[in-house]
Backbone as numpy.savetxt, mean C-alpha at the origin, in Angstrom:
# Nx Ny Nz CAx CAy CAz Cx Cy Cz
14.30 -13.04 -15.29 13.45 -11.85 -15.29 14.33 -10.61 -15.29
14.03 -9.66 -16.18 14.86 -8.47 -16.29 14.67 -7.58 -15.07
15.72 -6.80 -14.78 15.60 -5.82 -13.70 14.59 -4.75 -14.10
13.69 -4.43 -13.18 12.71 -3.39 -13.45 13.25 -2.06 -12.96
12.91 -1.00 -13.63 13.34 0.33 -13.21 12.46 0.82 -12.05
13.12 1.42 -11.07 12.44 2.12 -9.99 12.91 3.57 -10.05
11.99 4.46 -10.32 12.32 5.89 -10.45 12.28 6.53 -9.07
13.16 7.51 -8.86 13.33 8.07 -7.52 13.59 9.56 -7.58
12.96 10.29 -6.66 13.29 11.69 -6.43 13.28 11.97 -4.94
14.12 12.89 -4.52 14.14 13.34 -3.12 13.09 14.41 -2.86
12.46 14.90 -3.92 11.49 16.00 -3.80 10.14 15.46 -3.34
9.88 15.59 -2.06 8.59 15.11 -1.53 7.62 16.29 -1.54
7.07 16.52 -2.71 6.12 17.61 -2.92 5.25 17.24 -4.12
4.23 18.02 -4.43 3.36 17.67 -5.56 4.12 17.54 -6.87
5.13 18.38 -7.07 5.92 18.31 -8.30 6.70 17.01 -8.38
7.21 16.55 -7.23 7.94 15.29 -7.21 7.06 14.10 -7.57
5.82 14.12 -7.08 4.88 13.04 -7.43 4.61 13.02 -8.93
4.38 14.19 -9.50 4.15 14.26 -10.94 5.39 13.79 -11.70
6.56 14.17 -11.21 7.82 13.81 -11.88 7.99 12.29 -11.97
7.76 11.57 -10.85 7.96 10.12 -10.89 6.88 9.44 -11.71
5.66 9.97 -11.66 4.60 9.39 -12.49 4.92 9.55 -13.97
5.32 10.75 -14.36 5.65 10.99 -15.76 6.80 10.10 -16.23
7.76 9.86 -15.33 8.93 9.06 -15.69 8.54 7.63 -16.06
7.47 7.13 -15.48 7.03 5.77 -15.79 6.63 5.62 -17.26
6.15 6.70 -17.86 5.76 6.65 -19.27 4.55 5.77 -19.51
3.69 5.66 -18.52 2.51 4.81 -18.61 1.27 5.68 -18.76
0.41 5.31 -19.68 -0.86 6.00 -19.85 -1.98 5.08 -19.34
-2.53 5.41 -18.19 -3.58 4.58 -17.61 -4.91 4.85 -18.31
-5.63 3.79 -18.59 -6.86 3.91 -19.39 -8.09 3.87 -18.50
-9.19 4.37 -19.07 -10.49 4.24 -18.43 -10.60 4.98 -17.11
-11.42 4.44 -16.23 -11.63 5.04 -14.92 -10.51 4.62 -13.99
-9.82 5.61 -13.40 -8.60 5.37 -12.63 -8.90 5.44 -11.14
-8.57 4.39 -10.42 -8.61 4.37 -8.95 -7.25 4.78 -8.41
-7.27 5.59 -7.37 -6.04 5.95 -6.66 -6.16 5.39 -5.25
-5.45 4.30 -4.99 -5.57 3.61 -3.69 -4.61 4.23 -2.68
-5.19 4.83 -1.64 -4.40 5.39 -0.56 -4.87 4.80 0.76
-4.17 5.14 1.83 -4.71 4.95 3.18 -5.26 6.28 3.64
-6.51 6.29 4.09 -7.11 7.53 4.57 -6.66 7.90 5.97
-5.99 6.99 6.67 -5.38 7.29 7.96 -6.36 7.25 9.12
-5.97 6.58 10.19 -6.81 6.51 11.39 -6.79 7.86 12.10
-7.94 8.40 12.49 -7.97 9.67 13.21 -7.09 9.64 14.46
-6.40 10.72 14.68 -5.41 10.79 15.75 -4.01 10.69 15.20
-3.85 9.88 14.18 -2.57 9.80 13.48 -2.43 10.97 12.52
-1.22 11.23 12.06 -0.99 12.39 11.22 0.06 12.13 10.15
0.40 10.88 9.94 1.47 10.55 9.00 0.96 10.16 7.61
-0.34 10.00 7.46 -0.89 9.60 6.16 -0.55 10.66 5.11
-0.55 10.26 3.84 -0.23 11.19 2.76 -1.27 12.31 2.72
-0.80 13.53 2.78 -1.68 14.67 2.91 -2.37 15.01 1.58
-3.63 15.46 1.65 -4.32 15.86 0.43 -3.55 16.89 -0.39
-2.89 17.82 0.28 -2.14 18.85 -0.44 -0.98 18.27 -1.24
-0.45 17.13 -0.79 0.64 16.47 -1.51 0.13 15.75 -2.75
-1.00 15.08 -2.65 -1.44 14.18 -3.73 -2.43 14.81 -4.70
-2.96 15.99 -4.37 -4.04 16.58 -5.15 -3.70 16.72 -6.64
-2.54 17.27 -6.96 -2.21 17.54 -8.36 -2.14 16.25 -9.17
-1.55 15.22 -8.59 -1.47 13.94 -9.29 -2.86 13.36 -9.52
-3.69 13.37 -8.49 -5.05 12.83 -8.62 -5.83 13.62 -9.67
-5.65 14.94 -9.68 -6.30 15.78 -10.69 -5.87 15.38 -12.10
-4.55 15.23 -12.28 -4.02 14.89 -13.61 -4.59 13.56 -14.11
-4.80 12.63 -13.18 -5.30 11.31 -13.54 -6.82 11.29 -13.69
-7.47 12.40 -13.25 -8.93 12.41 -13.14 -9.38 11.20 -12.32
-8.61 10.97 -11.24 -8.78 9.75 -10.46 -9.81 9.85 -9.36
-10.21 8.69 -8.88 -11.08 8.55 -7.72 -10.27 7.93 -6.59
-10.26 8.57 -5.43 -9.57 8.02 -4.26 -10.40 6.85 -3.73
-9.76 5.70 -3.54 -10.48 4.51 -3.09 -9.86 3.95 -1.82
-10.70 3.36 -1.00 -10.31 2.74 0.25 -11.32 1.65 0.60
-11.03 0.89 1.65 -11.98 -0.08 2.21 -11.97 0.06 3.73
-13.00 -0.45 4.36 -13.11 -0.38 5.81 -12.12 -1.31 6.49
-11.87 -1.04 7.78 -10.89 -1.82 8.53 -11.54 -3.01 9.22
-10.71 -4.01 9.52 -11.18 -5.18 10.27 -11.13 -4.93 11.77
-10.16 -4.12 12.21 -10.09 -3.78 13.63 -11.15 -2.71 13.95
-11.54 -2.62 15.21 -12.55 -1.66 15.63 -11.90 -0.29 15.79
-12.44 0.68 15.08 -11.89 2.03 15.14 -12.78 2.99 14.38
-12.21 4.14 14.00 -12.98 5.17 13.32 -13.10 4.92 11.82
-12.61 3.79 11.35 -12.78 3.45 9.93 -13.35 2.04 9.75
-13.94 1.49 10.81 -14.44 0.12 10.74 -15.88 0.03 10.25
-16.59 1.17 10.22 -17.91 1.22 9.61 -17.89 2.30 8.54
-18.73 2.14 7.54 -18.74 3.11 6.44 -19.08 4.51 6.94
-20.04 4.62 7.86 -20.44 5.94 8.36 -19.26 6.65 9.02
-18.57 5.94 9.90 -17.42 6.56 10.58 -16.27 6.81 9.60
-16.11 5.90 8.65 -15.02 6.06 7.70 -15.25 7.28 6.82
-16.48 7.51 6.40 -16.77 8.70 5.60 -16.48 9.97 6.40
-16.78 9.96 7.69 -16.44 11.10 8.53 -14.94 11.34 8.53
-14.17 10.26 8.62 -12.71 10.37 8.62 -12.20 10.92 7.30
-12.73 10.40 6.21 -12.31 10.87 4.88 -12.55 12.37 4.76
-13.69 12.82 5.27 -14.00 14.25 5.21 -13.07 15.03 6.13
-12.89 14.57 7.37 -12.03 15.26 8.34 -10.60 15.40 7.82
-10.12 14.39 7.14 -8.74 14.40 6.67 -8.56 15.14 5.35
-9.64 15.64 4.79 -9.55 16.54 3.66 -9.57 15.91 2.28
-9.82 14.62 2.19 -9.74 13.98 0.89 -10.96 14.29 0.01
-12.11 14.51 0.62 -13.30 14.80 -0.17 -13.22 16.17 -0.83
-12.34 17.01 -0.34 -12.17 18.34 -0.92 -11.35 18.33 -2.21
-10.60 17.25 -2.44 -9.68 17.25 -3.58 -10.10 16.31 -4.71
-10.98 15.35 -4.44 -11.30 14.35 -5.48 -12.54 13.56 -5.08
-13.19 12.90 -6.06 -14.22 11.91 -5.71 -13.60 10.81 -4.87
-14.36 10.29 -3.92 -13.87 9.22 -3.04 -14.86 8.06 -3.05
-14.35 6.86 -2.81 -15.17 5.66 -2.90 -14.72 4.66 -1.85
-15.63 4.29 -0.94 -15.38 3.16 -0.05 -15.82 1.90 -0.78
-14.86 1.15 -1.25 -15.17 0.09 -2.20 -15.97 -1.07 -1.60
-15.93 -1.24 -0.27 -16.73 -2.33 0.32 -17.97 -1.82 1.04
-18.36 -0.59 0.75 -19.55 -0.02 1.40 -20.80 -0.81 1.05
-20.84 -1.38 -0.15 -22.00 -2.16 -0.59 -21.69 -3.64 -0.70
-20.63 -4.06 -0.01 -20.34 -5.48 0.00 -18.99 -5.80 -0.61
-18.80 -7.06 -0.93 -17.50 -7.55 -1.39 -17.69 -8.46 -2.59
-16.58 -8.72 -3.26 -16.59 -9.72 -4.32 -15.40 -10.64 -4.11
-15.52 -11.83 -4.62 -14.53 -12.89 -4.40 -13.63 -13.01 -5.61
-12.32 -12.95 -5.36 -11.35 -13.15 -6.42 -10.61 -14.46 -6.18
-10.42 -15.26 -7.21 -9.66 -16.50 -7.03 -8.17 -16.21 -6.86
-7.51 -17.03 -6.06 -6.05 -16.98 -5.92 -5.51 -18.23 -6.57
-4.83 -18.08 -7.68 -4.28 -19.24 -8.39 -2.86 -19.51 -7.90
-2.64 -20.76 -7.51 -1.30 -21.22 -7.09 -0.75 -20.40 -5.94
-1.61 -20.02 -5.00 -1.17 -19.27 -3.84 -0.50 -20.13 -2.80
0.15 -19.48 -1.85 0.82 -20.19 -0.75 -0.16 -20.58 0.34
-1.13 -19.69 0.62 -2.05 -19.90 1.74 -3.52 -19.80 1.36
-3.85 -18.86 0.48 -5.24 -18.57 0.17 -5.69 -19.21 -1.13
-6.95 -19.55 -1.18 -7.59 -19.97 -2.43 -8.47 -18.87 -3.00
-8.97 -18.00 -2.11 -9.79 -16.87 -2.55 -9.39 -15.63 -1.75
-9.71 -14.47 -2.31 -9.49 -13.19 -1.66 -10.78 -12.39 -1.78
-11.14 -11.66 -0.73 -12.38 -10.90 -0.72 -12.05 -9.40 -0.75
-12.51 -8.73 -1.79 -12.19 -7.32 -1.99 -13.48 -6.52 -2.05
-13.37 -5.20 -1.93 -14.53 -4.35 -2.05 -15.21 -4.52 -3.39
-16.54 -4.60 -3.37 -17.27 -4.91 -4.61 -17.13 -3.81 -5.66
-16.80 -2.59 -5.23 -16.67 -1.50 -6.20 -15.38 -1.58 -7.01
-14.52 -2.53 -6.71 -13.30 -2.66 -7.51 -13.65 -2.82 -8.99
-14.81 -3.41 -9.26 -15.19 -3.64 -10.66 -15.58 -2.37 -11.40
-15.57 -1.23 -10.70 -15.87 0.05 -11.35 -14.65 0.63 -12.08
-13.46 0.08 -11.81 -12.23 0.74 -12.25 -11.49 -0.09 -13.29
-10.90 0.64 -14.23 -10.15 0.01 -15.32 -8.65 -0.04 -15.03
-8.17 0.87 -14.20 -6.74 0.93 -13.88 -6.57 1.54 -12.50
-5.35 1.44 -11.97 -5.14 1.84 -10.58 -3.73 2.35 -10.35
-3.64 3.44 -9.59 -2.38 3.90 -9.02 -2.38 3.49 -7.55
-1.42 2.67 -7.16 -1.27 2.26 -5.78 -0.33 3.28 -5.13
-0.92 4.25 -4.45 -0.18 5.38 -3.90 -0.01 5.14 -2.40
1.19 4.75 -2.02 1.44 4.24 -0.67 2.35 5.15 0.13
2.08 5.20 1.42 3.02 5.80 2.36 3.89 4.67 2.90
5.17 4.68 2.56 6.08 3.65 3.07 6.48 4.01 4.49
6.34 3.05 5.41 6.63 3.26 6.83 6.63 1.90 7.51
6.82 1.88 8.82 6.77 0.62 9.55 5.34 0.15 9.76
5.24 -1.06 10.32 3.90 -1.60 10.62 4.03 -2.59 11.77
3.08 -2.53 12.69 3.16 -3.34 13.90 3.13 -4.84 13.62
2.49 -5.26 12.53 2.41 -6.68 12.22 3.19 -7.05 10.97
3.08 -6.24 9.92 3.75 -6.55 8.66 5.22 -6.18 8.63
5.70 -5.46 9.65 7.08 -5.00 9.66 7.22 -3.67 8.94
6.66 -3.61 7.75 6.57 -2.35 7.03 5.32 -2.39 6.16
4.87 -1.20 5.79 3.75 -1.10 4.86 4.20 -0.35 3.62
3.99 -0.96 2.47 4.34 -0.33 1.20 3.32 -0.71 0.15
3.80 -0.94 -1.06 2.89 -1.21 -2.18 2.15 -2.53 -2.01
2.87 -3.59 -1.66 2.23 -4.90 -1.57 1.14 -4.91 -0.50
1.42 -4.32 0.65 0.41 -4.28 1.71 -0.77 -3.40 1.31
-0.52 -2.31 0.61 -1.59 -1.41 0.19 -2.55 -2.11 -0.77
-2.02 -3.01 -1.58 -2.88 -3.80 -2.47 -3.59 -4.89 -1.68
-2.84 -5.65 -0.89 -3.40 -6.83 -0.23 -4.43 -6.46 0.82
-3.99 -5.76 1.85 -4.89 -5.40 2.93 -5.78 -4.22 2.53
-5.22 -3.28 1.79 -5.94 -2.06 1.47 -7.14 -2.26 0.58
-7.07 -3.20 -0.35 -8.17 -3.42 -1.30 -9.12 -4.49 -0.78
-8.69 -5.25 0.22 -9.57 -6.26 0.83 -10.71 -5.57 1.56
-11.87 -6.20 1.51 -13.00 -5.75 2.32 -12.65 -5.93 3.79
-13.47 -5.39 4.67 -13.23 -5.58 6.11 -13.16 -7.07 6.43
-14.09 -7.83 5.90 -14.07 -9.29 6.09 -12.83 -9.90 5.44
-12.49 -9.40 4.27 -11.32 -9.92 3.56 -10.03 -9.68 4.29
-9.93 -8.56 5.01 -8.73 -8.28 5.80 -8.53 -9.36 6.87
-9.63 -9.71 7.54 -9.54 -10.78 8.53 -9.18 -12.11 7.91
-9.71 -12.35 6.72 -9.42 -13.57 5.98 -7.92 -13.68 5.67
-7.30 -12.55 5.31 -5.86 -12.54 5.03 -5.07 -12.72 6.31
-5.43 -11.97 7.34 -4.69 -12.05 8.60 -4.71 -13.47 9.16
-5.82 -14.17 8.98 -5.97 -15.52 9.52 -5.67 -16.60 8.48
-5.09 -16.19 7.36 -4.63 -17.13 6.31 -5.73 -18.06 5.83
-6.92 -17.49 5.65 -8.02 -18.27 5.10 -8.90 -18.94 6.13
-8.48 -18.91 7.38 -9.31 -19.47 8.45 -10.33 -18.41 8.89
-11.47 -18.84 9.43 -12.46 -17.85 9.88 -11.91 -16.97 10.99
-12.22 -15.67 10.93 -11.86 -14.76 12.01 -13.10 -14.58 12.87
-13.13 -15.27 13.99 -14.31 -15.23 14.86 -14.28 -14.04 15.81
-13.10 -13.48 16.00 -12.92 -12.35 16.91 -11.80 -11.49 16.34
-11.89 -10.15 16.42 -10.81 -9.31 15.89 -9.43 -9.65 16.45
-9.39 -10.15 17.68 -8.10 -10.52 18.27 -7.44 -11.70 17.57
-8.24 -12.46 16.79 -7.66 -13.57 16.04 -6.57 -13.09 15.08
-6.68 -11.83 14.64 -5.67 -11.28 13.72 -4.28 -11.27 14.35
-4.25 -11.10 15.66 -2.97 -10.92 16.35 -2.38 -12.22 16.86
-3.12 -13.32 16.76 -2.64 -14.60 17.27 -2.45 -15.64 16.17
-2.84 -15.31 14.94 -2.69 -16.26 13.83 -1.22 -16.43 13.47
-0.90 -17.50 12.73 0.48 -17.77 12.33 1.04 -16.59 11.53
2.18 -16.08 11.96 2.65 -14.81 11.42 3.17 -14.93 9.98
4.06 -15.88 9.73 4.58 -16.00 8.37 3.49 -16.38 7.38
2.50 -17.15 7.84 1.38 -17.48 6.96 0.60 -16.22 6.60
0.48 -15.29 7.53 -0.17 -14.00 7.25 0.62 -13.23 6.19
1.93 -13.18 6.32 2.75 -12.47 5.34 2.61 -13.10 3.96
2.58 -14.42 3.91 2.39 -15.11 2.63 0.99 -14.86 2.07
0.01 -14.76 2.95 -1.37 -14.50 2.52 -1.49 -13.11 1.89
-0.70 -12.15 2.40 -0.72 -10.82 1.76 -0.23 -10.93 0.32
0.82 -11.70 0.09 1.31 -11.87 -1.27 0.26 -12.57 -2.14
-0.41 -13.58 -1.59 -1.49 -14.25 -2.32 -2.58 -13.26 -2.72
-2.98 -12.42 -1.76 -4.05 -11.45 -2.03 -3.62 -10.47 -3.12
-2.37 -10.05 -3.08 -1.86 -9.18 -4.14 -2.00 -9.83 -5.51
-1.64 -11.09 -5.57 -1.69 -11.80 -6.85 -3.11 -11.81 -7.40
-4.08 -12.02 -6.54 -5.47 -12.07 -7.02 -5.91 -10.73 -7.61
-5.51 -9.63 -6.96 -5.89 -8.30 -7.46 -5.17 -7.99 -8.76
-3.87 -8.30 -8.83 -3.11 -8.03 -10.04 -3.62 -8.85 -11.21
-4.00 -10.10 -10.95 -4.56 -10.93 -12.01 -5.90 -10.38 -12.48
-6.69 -9.87 -11.55 -8.01 -9.33 -11.90 -7.89 -8.02 -12.69
-7.04 -7.12 -12.21 -6.92 -5.80 -12.85 -6.14 -5.86 -14.15
-5.21 -6.80 -14.25 -4.28 -6.82 -15.37 -3.05 -6.02 -14.99
-1.90 -6.62 -15.11 -0.69 -6.01 -14.54 -0.29 -4.73 -15.25
-0.66 -4.60 -16.51 -0.34 -3.36 -17.23 -1.24 -2.21 -16.79
-2.26 -2.51 -16.03 -3.21 -1.48 -15.61 -2.97 -1.00 -14.18
-1.84 -1.39 -13.59 -1.52 -0.98 -12.23 -0.11 -0.39 -12.19
0.05 0.74 -11.50 1.37 1.29 -11.25 1.48 1.59 -9.76
2.72 1.80 -9.30 2.98 1.88 -7.87 3.87 3.08 -7.57
3.41 3.93 -6.68 4.18 5.08 -6.22 4.20 5.03 -4.69
5.39 5.10 -4.11 5.54 5.03 -2.66 6.31 6.25 -2.16
5.73 6.90 -1.17 6.34 8.09 -0.56 6.97 7.67 0.76
8.29 7.76 0.83 9.03 7.37 2.04 9.29 8.63 2.86
8.27 9.06 3.59 8.40 10.20 4.49 7.71 9.85 5.80
7.92 10.68 6.82 7.33 10.40 8.13 7.50 8.92 8.45
8.77 8.49 8.53 9.12 7.07 8.59 9.01 6.53 10.02
7.79 6.57 10.53 7.50 5.99 11.84 7.60 4.47 11.77
7.81 3.85 12.92 7.74 2.39 12.97 6.29 1.92 12.93
5.35 2.85 13.08 3.94 2.51 13.13 3.22 2.92 11.84
2.15 2.20 11.57 1.38 2.39 10.35 0.41 3.56 10.49
-0.13 4.00 9.36 -1.16 5.04 9.37 -2.47 4.53 9.98
-2.58 3.23 10.22 -3.76 2.67 10.89 -3.67 2.85 12.40
-2.53 3.33 12.89 -2.32 3.57 14.31 -2.78 5.00 14.64
-3.67 5.13 15.61 -4.19 6.45 15.97 -3.20 7.26 16.81
-2.13 6.62 17.27 -1.12 7.32 18.06 0.27 6.80 17.68
0.69 7.05 16.45 1.95 6.47 15.99 3.16 7.10 16.66
4.20 6.29 16.81 5.46 6.82 17.34 6.06 7.80 16.35
6.68 8.85 16.86 7.32 9.83 15.99 8.48 9.17 15.24
8.70 9.56 13.99 9.82 9.00 13.23 11.16 9.30 13.90
12.06 8.34 13.80 13.42 8.51 14.31 14.38 8.94 13.20
14.00 8.70 11.95 14.90 9.01 10.84 14.26 10.02 9.90
15.09 10.64 9.09 14.62 11.66 8.16 13.93 11.05 6.96
13.15 11.87 6.26 12.49 11.45 5.03 13.53 11.02 3.98
13.09 10.16 3.06 13.99 9.67 2.00 13.60 10.23 0.64
12.36 10.02 0.20 11.96 10.49 -1.11 10.77 9.74 -1.64
10.56 9.85 -2.95 9.43 9.20 -3.62 9.95 8.21 -4.64
9.36 7.02 -4.66 9.74 5.94 -5.57 8.54 5.62 -6.46
8.81 5.17 -7.70 7.73 4.76 -8.60 8.20 3.61 -9.48
7.30 2.67 -9.75 7.64 1.53 -10.59 6.35 0.89 -11.11
6.49 0.07 -12.12 5.38 -0.77 -12.56 5.44 -2.13 -11.87
6.40 -2.30 -10.97 6.67 -3.59 -10.31 6.53 -3.40 -8.79
5.52 -4.02 -8.15 5.33 -3.82 -6.71 6.41 -4.46 -5.86
7.00 -5.54 -6.36 8.08 -6.20 -5.62 9.33 -5.32 -5.63
9.66 -4.81 -6.81 10.85 -3.97 -6.95 10.74 -2.71 -6.10
9.57 -2.08 -6.09 9.44 -0.82 -5.36 9.51 -1.05 -3.85
8.90 -2.13 -3.36 9.01 -2.42 -1.92 10.44 -2.75 -1.54
11.12 -3.55 -2.37 12.51 -3.89 -2.09 13.38 -2.64 -2.11
13.13 -1.75 -3.05 13.92 -0.52 -3.15 13.71 0.36 -1.92
12.49 0.45 -1.44 12.22 1.26 -0.25 12.92 0.66 0.98
12.82 -0.65 1.14 13.50 -1.30 2.26 15.01 -1.09 2.16
15.56 -1.28 0.98 17.00 -1.09 0.79 17.42 0.34 1.10
16.59 1.31 0.74 16.91 2.72 0.99 17.00 3.00 2.49
16.17 2.32 3.28 16.26 2.47 4.74 17.60 1.91 5.23
17.94 0.72 4.81 19.20 0.10 5.24 20.40 0.93 4.79
20.32 1.51 3.60 21.46 2.24 3.05 21.56 3.68 3.55
20.54 4.14 4.26 20.54 5.50 4.77 21.72 5.72 5.74
22.25 6.93 5.74 23.32 7.30 6.68 22.76 7.81 7.99
21.45 7.83 8.13 20.77 8.34 9.31 20.76 7.26 10.41
21.37 7.57 11.56 21.40 6.59 12.66 20.01 6.24 13.15
19.05 7.12 12.93 17.69 6.85 13.37 17.03 5.70 12.65
17.67 5.21 11.60 17.09 4.10 10.83 16.98 2.82 11.65
17.77 2.70 12.72 17.81 1.44 13.46 16.45 1.05 14.02
15.63 2.05 14.40 14.30 1.74 14.94 13.43 1.08 13.87
13.47 1.61 12.65 12.65 1.05 11.58 13.19 -0.30 11.14
14.51 -0.44 11.09 15.10 -1.73 10.72 14.70 -2.79 11.74
14.73 -2.43 13.02 14.32 -3.40 14.05 12.88 -3.81 13.85
12.02 -2.86 13.51 10.61 -3.19 13.30 10.45 -4.14 12.11
11.15 -3.86 11.02 11.06 -4.72 9.83 11.57 -6.12 10.14
12.73 -6.21 10.79 13.35 -7.52 11.02 12.60 -8.32 12.09
12.10 -7.67 13.12 11.43 -8.39 14.20 10.10 -8.99 13.73
9.54 -8.45 12.65 8.30 -8.99 12.09 8.56 -9.79 10.82
9.81 -10.00 10.46 10.17 -10.74 9.24 9.49 -10.12 8.02
9.44 -8.78 8.00 8.67 -8.08 6.97 9.07 -8.39 5.55
10.34 -8.70 5.33 10.80 -8.96 3.97 10.18 -10.23 3.40
9.59 -11.05 4.25 9.02 -12.32 3.76 7.86 -12.08 2.80
7.13 -11.00 2.96 6.07 -10.69 2.00 6.67 -10.43 0.62
7.78 -9.70 0.58 8.46 -9.42 -0.68 9.01 -10.72 -1.27
9.62 -11.54 -0.44 10.15 -12.83 -0.91 9.05 -13.68 -1.53
7.90 -13.75 -0.85 6.80 -14.58 -1.33 6.21 -14.03 -2.61
6.05 -12.71 -2.67 5.52 -12.09 -3.88 6.42 -12.37 -5.08
7.73 -12.34 -4.87 8.66 -12.67 -5.95 8.50 -14.13 -6.37
8.35 -15.02 -5.40 8.15 -16.44 -5.71 6.87 -16.66 -6.51
5.87 -15.86 -6.25 4.59 -15.99 -6.96 4.62 -15.33 -8.34
5.75 -14.71 -8.67 5.89 -14.11 -9.99 5.29 -12.73 -10.11
5.13 -12.03 -8.99 4.51 -10.70 -9.02 5.51 -9.61 -9.38
6.77 -9.93 -9.40 7.79 -8.94 -9.73 9.18 -9.46 -9.40
10.12 -8.56 -9.45 11.53 -8.92 -9.36 12.18 -8.12 -8.24
12.91 -8.81 -7.35 13.61 -8.12 -6.27 14.87 -7.42 -6.77
15.31 -7.77 -7.95 16.45 -7.08 -8.57 15.90 -5.90 -9.38
16.46 -4.73 -9.17 15.92 -3.54 -9.80 17.05 -2.57 -10.12
16.71 -1.57 -10.91 17.63 -0.49 -11.25 17.02 0.83 -10.80
17.72 1.56 -9.94 17.25 2.88 -9.52 17.59 3.91 -10.59
16.58 4.67 -10.98 16.78 5.80 -11.90 16.57 7.07 -11.08
17.67 7.76 -10.78 17.62 8.95 -9.93 17.24 10.15 -10.78
16.02 10.60 -10.66 15.50 11.67 -11.51 16.10 13.03 -11.15
16.60 13.17 -9.94 17.20 14.45 -9.53 18.49 14.71 -10.29
19.23 13.65 -10.62 20.47 13.82 -11.34 20.26 13.89 -12.85
19.09 13.38 -13.28 18.82 13.39 -14.72 18.16 14.69 -15.17
17.59 15.44 -14.21 16.87 16.66 -14.59 17.81 17.84 -14.70
């Protein structure tokens, strides 16, 4: 498999987002979904509307999300819509809670753990997708990037529990925290495969913003403050390559504060999701960084 290009800029601003998108040279067709995390209220690290507005405008995109499996301010559609409004996303673009009216079942072919994946039923409204992720740590996944944004982010609330429990019934929300851990990481890769197969791989691109690099996810209402400085924005047509590039950028950083995030990634075996996704043929861990700051 050839090395995929991962485009990079240190400019974490609306112009930087447009720059990495343009560098991909991809023209997305039809109705475009922009998958973000809307962020749990109380947290403040989610990608800000002011950062993403210009890109979403250029794409004529719809911001999409699904409800959470854990109990919080995004676990019901009513509360989630309040959050979307509070966080300013409704002011910049049309928004869609894809599982507000239920879910649809996607087959997982040749998966490690799952045979089916449950996603928001509104996924069938979209022809293409920008997976716009905030790269940071995560209490269970080790880190959250493109693969997690597809797997957990596009899953319905029920589907999230299905992934966390590796296809076993989730009878209680706490089951998510006691299920086999590596099986959960492999299930995320399985879920990604089902979405990519459904959407068509040429119809999905991936942009990850490595800023506010907390060890905690945007699903945390009280995330720990970042210990390390921002890195930049990455873009690729390959979700495996972009996640690997973001992880590598943390390790390669000269910032001593990186140790907190590295500990979070390693203690949760976070790279196993990337390893599994590569095994499933979702992309290539070998990549070429194209530094747009030096080319401009």
